[in-house]
Coordinates of C-alpha atoms in Angstrom, one line a residue:
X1 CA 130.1 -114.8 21.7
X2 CA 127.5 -111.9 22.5
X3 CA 125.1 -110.3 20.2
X4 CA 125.0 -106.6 20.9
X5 CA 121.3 -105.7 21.6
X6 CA 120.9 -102.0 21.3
X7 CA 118.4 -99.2 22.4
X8 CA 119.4 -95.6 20.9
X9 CA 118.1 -92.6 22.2
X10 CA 119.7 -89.3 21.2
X11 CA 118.6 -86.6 23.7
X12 CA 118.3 -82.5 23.5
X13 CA 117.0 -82.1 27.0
X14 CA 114.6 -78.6 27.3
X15 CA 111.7 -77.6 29.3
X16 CA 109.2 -77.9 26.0
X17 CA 107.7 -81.4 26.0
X18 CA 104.5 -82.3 23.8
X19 CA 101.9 -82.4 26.8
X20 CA 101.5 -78.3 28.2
X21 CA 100.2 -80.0 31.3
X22 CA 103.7 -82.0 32.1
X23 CA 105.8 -79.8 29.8
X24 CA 109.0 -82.7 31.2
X25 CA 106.7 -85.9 30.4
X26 CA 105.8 -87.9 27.8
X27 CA 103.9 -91.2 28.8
X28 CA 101.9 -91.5 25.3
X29 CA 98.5 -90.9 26.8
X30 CA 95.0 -88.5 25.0
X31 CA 95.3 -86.1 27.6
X32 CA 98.6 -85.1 26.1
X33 CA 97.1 -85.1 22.7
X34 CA 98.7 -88.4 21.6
X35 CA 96.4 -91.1 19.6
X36 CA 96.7 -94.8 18.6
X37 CA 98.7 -95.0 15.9
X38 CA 101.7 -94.4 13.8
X39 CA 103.9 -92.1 15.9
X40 CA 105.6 -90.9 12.7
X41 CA 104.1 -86.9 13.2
X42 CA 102.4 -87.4 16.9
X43 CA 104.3 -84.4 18.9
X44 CA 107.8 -84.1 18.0
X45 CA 108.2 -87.4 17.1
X46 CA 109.4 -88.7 13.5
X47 CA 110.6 -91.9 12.3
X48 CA 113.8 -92.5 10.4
X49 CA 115.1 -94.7 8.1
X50 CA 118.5 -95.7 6.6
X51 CA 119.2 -95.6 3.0
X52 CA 118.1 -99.1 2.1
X53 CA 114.6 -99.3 4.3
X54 CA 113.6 -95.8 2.9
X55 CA 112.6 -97.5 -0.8
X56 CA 110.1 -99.7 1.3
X57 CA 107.8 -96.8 2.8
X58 CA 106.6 -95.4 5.6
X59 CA 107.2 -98.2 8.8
X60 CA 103.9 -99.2 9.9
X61 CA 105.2 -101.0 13.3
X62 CA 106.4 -97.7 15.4
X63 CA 103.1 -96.9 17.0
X64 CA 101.4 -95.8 20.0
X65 CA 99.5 -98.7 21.9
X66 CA 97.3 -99.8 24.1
X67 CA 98.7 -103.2 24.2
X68 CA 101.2 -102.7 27.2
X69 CA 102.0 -99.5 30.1
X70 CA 104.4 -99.2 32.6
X71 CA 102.0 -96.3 33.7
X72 CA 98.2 -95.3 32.5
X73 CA 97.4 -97.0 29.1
X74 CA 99.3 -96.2 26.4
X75 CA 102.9 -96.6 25.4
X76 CA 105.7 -96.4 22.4
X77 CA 106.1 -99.7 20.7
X78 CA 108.7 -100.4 18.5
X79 CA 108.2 -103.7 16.5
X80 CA 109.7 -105.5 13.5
X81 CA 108.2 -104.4 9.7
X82 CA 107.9 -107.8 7.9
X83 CA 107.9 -105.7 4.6
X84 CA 111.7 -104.4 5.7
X85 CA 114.6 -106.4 5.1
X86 CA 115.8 -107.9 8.3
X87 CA 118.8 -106.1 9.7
X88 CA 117.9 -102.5 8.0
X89 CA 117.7 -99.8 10.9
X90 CA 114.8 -97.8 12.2
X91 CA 114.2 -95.5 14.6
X92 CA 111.8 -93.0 16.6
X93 CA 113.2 -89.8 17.0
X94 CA 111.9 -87.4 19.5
X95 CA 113.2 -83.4 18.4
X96 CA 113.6 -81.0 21.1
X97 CA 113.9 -77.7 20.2
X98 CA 116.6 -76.5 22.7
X99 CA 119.0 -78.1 23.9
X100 CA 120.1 -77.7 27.8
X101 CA 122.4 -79.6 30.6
X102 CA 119.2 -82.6 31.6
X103 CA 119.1 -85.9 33.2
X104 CA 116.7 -88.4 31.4
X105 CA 114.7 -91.1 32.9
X106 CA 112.4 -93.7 30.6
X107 CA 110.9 -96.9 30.9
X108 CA 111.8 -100.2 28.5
X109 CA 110.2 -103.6 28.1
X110 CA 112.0 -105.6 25.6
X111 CA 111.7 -109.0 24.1
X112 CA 115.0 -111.2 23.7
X113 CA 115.3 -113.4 20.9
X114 CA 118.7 -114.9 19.4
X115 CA 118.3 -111.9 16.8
X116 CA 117.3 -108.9 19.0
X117 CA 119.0 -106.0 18.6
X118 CA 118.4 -102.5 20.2
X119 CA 120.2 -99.5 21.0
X120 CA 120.3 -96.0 23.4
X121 CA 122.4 -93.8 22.4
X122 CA 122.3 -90.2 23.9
X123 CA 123.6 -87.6 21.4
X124 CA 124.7 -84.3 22.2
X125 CA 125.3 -80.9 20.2
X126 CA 128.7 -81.3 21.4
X127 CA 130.8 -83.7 19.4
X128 CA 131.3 -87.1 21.0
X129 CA 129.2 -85.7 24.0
X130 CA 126.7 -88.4 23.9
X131 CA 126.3 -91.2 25.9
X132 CA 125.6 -94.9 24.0
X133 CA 124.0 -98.0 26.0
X134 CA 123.5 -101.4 24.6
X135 CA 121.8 -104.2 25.8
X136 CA 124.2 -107.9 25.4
X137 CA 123.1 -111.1 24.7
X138 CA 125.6 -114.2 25.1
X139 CA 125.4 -117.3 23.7
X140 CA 123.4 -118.8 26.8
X141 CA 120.5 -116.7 25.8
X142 CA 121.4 -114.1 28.9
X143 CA 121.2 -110.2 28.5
X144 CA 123.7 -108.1 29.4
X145 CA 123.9 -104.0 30.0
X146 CA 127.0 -103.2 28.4
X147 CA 127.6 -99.0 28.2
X148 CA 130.3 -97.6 25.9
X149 CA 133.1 -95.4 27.2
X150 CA 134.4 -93.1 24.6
X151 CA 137.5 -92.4 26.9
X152 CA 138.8 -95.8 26.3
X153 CA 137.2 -96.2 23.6
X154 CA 135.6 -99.2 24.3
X155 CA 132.3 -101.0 25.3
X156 CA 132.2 -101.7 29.2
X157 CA 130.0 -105.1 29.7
X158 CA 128.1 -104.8 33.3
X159 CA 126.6 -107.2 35.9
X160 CA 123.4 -106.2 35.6
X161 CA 121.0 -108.6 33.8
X162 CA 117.9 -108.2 31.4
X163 CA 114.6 -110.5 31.2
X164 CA 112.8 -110.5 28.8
X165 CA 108.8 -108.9 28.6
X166 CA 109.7 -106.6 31.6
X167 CA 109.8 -103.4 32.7
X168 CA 112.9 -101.5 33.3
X169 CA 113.8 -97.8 34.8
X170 CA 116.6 -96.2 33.1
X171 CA 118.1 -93.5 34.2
X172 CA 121.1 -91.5 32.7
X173 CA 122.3 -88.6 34.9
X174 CA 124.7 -86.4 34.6
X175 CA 126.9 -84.7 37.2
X176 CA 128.0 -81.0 36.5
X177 CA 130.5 -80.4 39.3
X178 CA 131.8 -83.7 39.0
X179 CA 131.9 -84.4 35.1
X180 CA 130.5 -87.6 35.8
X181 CA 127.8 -89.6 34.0
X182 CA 126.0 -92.8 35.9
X183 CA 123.8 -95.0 34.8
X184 CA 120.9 -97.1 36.1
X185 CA 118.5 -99.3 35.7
X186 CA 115.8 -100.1 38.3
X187 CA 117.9 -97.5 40.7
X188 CA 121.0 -99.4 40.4
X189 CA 124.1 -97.7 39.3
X190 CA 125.0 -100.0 36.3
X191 CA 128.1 -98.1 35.8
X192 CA 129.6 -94.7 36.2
X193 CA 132.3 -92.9 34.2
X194 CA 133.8 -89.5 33.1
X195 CA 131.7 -87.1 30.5
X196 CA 133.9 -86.4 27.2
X197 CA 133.3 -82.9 27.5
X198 CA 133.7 -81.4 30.8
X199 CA 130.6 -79.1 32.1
X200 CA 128.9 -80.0 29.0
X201 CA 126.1 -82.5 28.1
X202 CA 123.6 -80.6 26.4
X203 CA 121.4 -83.3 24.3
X204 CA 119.3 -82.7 21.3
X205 CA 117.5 -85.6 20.7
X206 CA 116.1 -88.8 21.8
X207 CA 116.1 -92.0 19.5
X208 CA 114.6 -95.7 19.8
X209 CA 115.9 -98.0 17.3
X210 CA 116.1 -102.0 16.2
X211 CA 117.5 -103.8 13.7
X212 CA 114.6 -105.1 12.4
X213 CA 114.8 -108.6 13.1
X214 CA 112.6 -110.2 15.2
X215 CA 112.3 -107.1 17.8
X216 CA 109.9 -106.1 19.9
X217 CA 110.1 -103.1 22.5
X218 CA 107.8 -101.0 24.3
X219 CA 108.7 -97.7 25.5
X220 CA 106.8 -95.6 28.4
X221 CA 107.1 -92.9 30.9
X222 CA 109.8 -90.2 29.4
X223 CA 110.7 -87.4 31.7
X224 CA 113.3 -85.4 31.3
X225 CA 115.0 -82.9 34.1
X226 CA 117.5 -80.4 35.3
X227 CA 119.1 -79.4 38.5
X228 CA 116.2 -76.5 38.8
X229 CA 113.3 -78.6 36.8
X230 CA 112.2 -82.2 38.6
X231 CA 110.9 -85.0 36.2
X232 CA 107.0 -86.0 37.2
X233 CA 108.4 -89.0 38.6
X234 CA 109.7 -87.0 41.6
X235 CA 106.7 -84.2 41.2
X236 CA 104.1 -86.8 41.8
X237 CA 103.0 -87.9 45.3
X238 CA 105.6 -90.6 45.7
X239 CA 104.4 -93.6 47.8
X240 CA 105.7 -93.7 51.0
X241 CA 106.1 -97.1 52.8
X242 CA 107.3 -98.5 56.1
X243 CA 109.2 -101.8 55.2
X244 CA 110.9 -103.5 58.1
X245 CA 112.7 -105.3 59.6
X246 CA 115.1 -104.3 57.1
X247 CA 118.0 -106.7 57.4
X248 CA 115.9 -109.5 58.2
X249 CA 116.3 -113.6 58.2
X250 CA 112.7 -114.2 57.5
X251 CA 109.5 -112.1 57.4
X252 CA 109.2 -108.2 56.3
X253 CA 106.5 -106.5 57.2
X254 CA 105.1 -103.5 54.9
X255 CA 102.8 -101.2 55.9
X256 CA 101.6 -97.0 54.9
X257 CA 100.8 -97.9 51.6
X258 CA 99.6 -94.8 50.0
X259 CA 97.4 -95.6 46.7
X260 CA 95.6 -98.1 45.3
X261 CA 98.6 -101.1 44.6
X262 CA 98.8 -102.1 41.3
X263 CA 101.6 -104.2 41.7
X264 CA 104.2 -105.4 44.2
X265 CA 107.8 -107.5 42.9
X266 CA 111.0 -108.6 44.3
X267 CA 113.9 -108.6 42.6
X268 CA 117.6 -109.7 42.6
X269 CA 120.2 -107.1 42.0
X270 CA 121.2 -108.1 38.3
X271 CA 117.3 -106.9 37.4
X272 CA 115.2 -110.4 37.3
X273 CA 112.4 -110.7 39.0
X274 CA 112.5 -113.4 41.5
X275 CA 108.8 -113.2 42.5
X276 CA 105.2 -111.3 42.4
X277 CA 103.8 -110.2 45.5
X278 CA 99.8 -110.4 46.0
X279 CA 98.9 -106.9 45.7
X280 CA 97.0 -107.4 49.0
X281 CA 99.9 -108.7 50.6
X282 CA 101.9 -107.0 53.5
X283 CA 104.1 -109.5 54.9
X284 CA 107.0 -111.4 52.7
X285 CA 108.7 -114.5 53.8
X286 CA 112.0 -114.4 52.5
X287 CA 113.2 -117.5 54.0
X288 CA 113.3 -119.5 50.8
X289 CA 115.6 -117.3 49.0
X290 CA 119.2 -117.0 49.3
X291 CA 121.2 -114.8 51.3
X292 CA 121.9 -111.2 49.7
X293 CA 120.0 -107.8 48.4
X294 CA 116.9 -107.4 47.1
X295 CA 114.9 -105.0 45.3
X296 CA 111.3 -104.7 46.5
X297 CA 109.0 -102.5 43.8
X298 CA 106.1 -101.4 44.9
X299 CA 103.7 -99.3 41.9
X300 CA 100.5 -97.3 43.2
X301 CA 98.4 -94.9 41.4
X302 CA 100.1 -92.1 43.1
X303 CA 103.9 -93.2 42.3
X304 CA 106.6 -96.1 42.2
X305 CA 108.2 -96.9 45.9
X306 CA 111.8 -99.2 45.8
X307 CA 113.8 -100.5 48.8
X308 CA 116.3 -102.5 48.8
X309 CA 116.0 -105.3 51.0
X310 CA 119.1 -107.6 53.0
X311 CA 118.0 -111.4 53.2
X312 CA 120.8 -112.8 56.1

């Protein structure tokens, strides 16, 4: 039997962000006026309660920290409030004040426990226009992406698999002329389907929630984007690398690193890591690893490079 782990995030997609200087980017640093602390106030950023949690205060475990970042030093971190009942919802809002047709792109490291529980859950000013994410876990401890289709209606369970303390791209994207929505995580398309409303996706909000219960999740790196506005993901000087041979039986070779490396992974296709790469390495030796595709990550100071890689 699988526990539903979910990650919500409601979205109203606009060209106003907290920072002036990345008006499309939130990555919880000072320079964009964010401090340690409660986010509850920080920016456009609240923290809601359901009926039964609101009698026990203000939650005290939905801060800005310096503990873990996917980029710079600071992210979100959503924790569990031992003075809150177990099982009583919380969540980070972000408001947007305007609401327009936008792709979204964030980064997640979550903790897995037998009780974890998180959700994503885009929300449009449309009725049933929002998109809704969950993360699985079965009884064998694995995680599971599982996306809910409101055409069906029904929760769609995907191959791709979760580890636990690690960093994850996600990106929801929406396609106008097609009226499709894809998702993916680590730039693999988890799962594709058709938008409720056709030629409209306009979101209003973005939400991070748990149910309190042993949770632990750490959000960084928010961008936000249009057809005519780029998130800073794309704006920034990407890294550009030369990876080959690419099939290969054995060795790749990497070279044009732009950057300082910060860090260098492989990983399988289902999302787990399957080993870290010496920063001051530039040749891999496969030859221990099965046959298939492989995702090589490569993180600078100037941008994120991913390839996928074919072990024959």
């Amino acid at each position: 039997m699988k526990k539903s782990i979910t990650l919500l995030s409601c979205l109203s997609l606009s060209i106003f962000a907290f920072s002036q200087k990345q008006p499309n980017y939130i990555s919880f640093e000072p320079t964009e006026g964010y401090r340690l602390g409660n986010i509850d106030g920080q920016g456009n950023w609240t923290v809601a309660f359901n009926q039964v949690s609101e009698v026990y205060g203000a939650v005290k475990t939905h801060v800005v920290t310096n503990e873990f970042a996917n980029d710079g030093n600071h992210s979100l971190l959503i924790a569990q409030d031992h003075d809150i009942p177990p099982y009583n919802s919380q969540t980070a809002e972000y408001n947007l004040p305007s609401a327009q047709d936008k792709d979204i792109e964030f980064y997640i490291r979550p903790f897995f426990d037998v009780n974890s529980e998180y959700v994503i859950d885009t929300e449009g000013i449309e009725e049933f226009s929002g998109e809704y994410i969950s993360f699985n876990k079965d009884a064998n401890g694995i995680a599971y992406v599982s996306v809910f289709d409101r055409l069906l209606p029904k929760f769609i369970t995907t191959d791709f698999i979760l580890s636990s303390d690690t960093w994850y791209k996600v990106n929801i994207n929406y396609n106008k002329a097609e009226n499709k929505v894809e998702y993916k995580f680590d730039d693999v398309v988890v799962y594709t389907k058709t938008a409720v409303k056709s030629g409209k996706m306009d979101y209003k909000k973005i939400k991070f929630s748990h149910n309190n219960n042993g949770t632990k999740m750490y959000i960084d790196d928010l961008s936000f984007k249009n057809d005519l506005v780029l998130s800073v993901s794309e704006t920034r000087n990407k890294t550009k690398v030369a990876v080959y041979p690419n099939p290969t039986s054995d060795i790749i070779t990497i070279q044009n690193i732009e950057g300082e490396v910060q860090q260098i992974t492989l990983g399988n296709i289902n999302g787990q890591t399957v080993r870290h790469i010496k920063t001051t390495d530039r040749k891999i030796d496969l030859r221990g690893l099965p046959n298939g595709t492989y995702l090589l990550k490569i993180k600078t100071d100037r941008g994120f490079f991913t390839e996928k890689i074919l072990k024959k």
